[in-house]
Amino acid sequence: MRTLTVNLGARSYPIYLGRELLAQAGEFIQRAGCGEKVGIVTHPKLAELYLPILEESLKRTGFRVVSVIIPEGEEHKNFASLSLIYDRLIEERFDRGSCVVALGGGVVGDLAGFAAATFLRGVPYVQVPTTLLAQVDSSVGGKTGVNHRAGKNLIGAFYQPRLVIIDVEALRTLPPREFVAGLAEVIKYGVIADPKLFALLEQKLDRLLGLDRELLVDVIATSCAIKAQVVERDEQEEDYRSVLNFGHTVGHALEALTGYGKFLHGEAVAVGMVQAAAISSRQGVCDETSQRRISELVQNAGLPTEIPSGIEPRELIQAMEVDKKSLGGKIKFVLCRGIGATQFVWFSAEEIVAQLAGE
Ligand code: GLY
């Protein structure tokens, strides 16, 4: 097992990463100082696959366990699911020492985290991410929230977990398309911060796609370490944390425009990264070889690289403007300076679209 730490003073917490850690979750959660009651939030498929192991481990350690099953899918990251969680915690008389455990991907993690952030003005919570995307990104860093009909993640809070438990065995049951979508965020870490990680992905992509456990642990640990460093430097996204949005400006717009149905988040980010690399090259910030390597790695991973032909770049403008990261009409756009470094520029949505069209 590997242990990493997210160093945030009094809000610091460990990330445990390895194989078959779910069965030890009870001891880890006990060590994190959670009280007598634990509420596990998950969705039906995961409840079938992993809930028995997690519940058994928690009960063995002496916890009283309740489980809240919410429907699967981004469309359920909403107030209705949040109410289900609050209702159950109230029914079961959870107190401020009780703990919420998020067993699932980004949707479950964001929802359970936001419930924990707000219930009784804050109770401890633990992230047990089961998708690659959640393991390398959303479970670390304390972003929690729900969607509003006007946009994704419009309601939320920064609220750090007490502990993150990453069991790579959970990836065995992840649909291959979702695994590949998660790889987009791993590629992102290589582009923004780590040329060695990027080269490793280029060399060992097949082994990674074959779920080589040792390689997975290495790659996830490197990704989490990069994420932790960014979060330690700028926990509340006042400035530097936006570096994690490389590929996300166009990616989010694409997701919004296609109604969150066509692309998985990582797939939209993949398109966004390739387009951001092209814009970086047009701006004279990224060399051609790096741009080509980014595009090739994304493609070789089985991810999309292009905005679908039915979508006019201009149609993306409105979707970009409602993104909460725009300020005074300008959007903080992340360019890549080759592989391993970045640069921020402020663009209007129109300027981004002009760049996308190569104007
Ligand atoms: N997923 C981007 C962030 O945590 O800031």
PDB file of N, CA and C and ligand atoms in Angstrom, residues 137 143 227 237 241 244, ligand 1:
ATOM      1  N   ASP A 137      -8.713  12.352  -9.675  1.00  0.00           N
ATOM      2  CA  ASP A 137      -9.099  13.764  -9.701  1.00  0.00           C
ATOM      3  C   ASP A 137     -10.115  14.119  -8.620  1.00  0.00           C
ATOM      4  N   LYS A 143     -13.335  19.461  -3.641  1.00  0.00           N
ATOM      5  CA  LYS A 143     -14.446  20.112  -4.354  1.00  0.00           C
ATOM      6  C   LYS A 143     -15.686  19.251  -4.186  1.00  0.00           C
ATOM      7  N   LYS A 227      -1.924  16.350  -8.153  1.00  0.00           N
ATOM      8  CA  LYS A 227      -3.150  17.038  -7.719  1.00  0.00           C
ATOM      9  C   LYS A 227      -2.948  17.615  -6.323  1.00  0.00           C
ATOM     10  N   GLU A 237      -8.872  27.580  -5.339  1.00  0.00           N
ATOM     11  CA  GLU A 237      -8.854  28.041  -6.739  1.00  0.00           C
ATOM     12  C   GLU A 237      -8.908  29.557  -6.850  1.00  0.00           C
ATOM     13  N   ARG A 241      -4.793  26.889  -8.983  1.00  0.00           N
ATOM     14  CA  ARG A 241      -5.532  25.613  -9.136  1.00  0.00           C
ATOM     15  C   ARG A 241      -6.204  25.505 -10.509  1.00  0.00           C
ATOM     16  N   LEU A 244      -5.562  23.006 -13.389  1.00  0.00           N
ATOM     17  CA  LEU A 244      -6.226  21.700 -13.555  1.00  0.00           C
ATOM     18  C   LEU A 244      -7.327  21.764 -14.605  1.00  0.00           C
TER      19      LEU A 244
HETATM   20  N1  GLY B   1     -11.072  18.894 -10.940  1.00  0.00           N
HETATM   21  C1  GLY B   1     -10.425  20.141 -10.841  1.00  0.00           C
HETATM   22  C2  GLY B   1     -10.153  20.563  -9.433  1.00  0.00           C
HETATM   23  O1  GLY B   1     -10.274  19.778  -8.520  1.00  0.00           O
HETATM   24  O2  GLY B   1      -9.814  21.704  -9.228  1.00  0.00           O
END
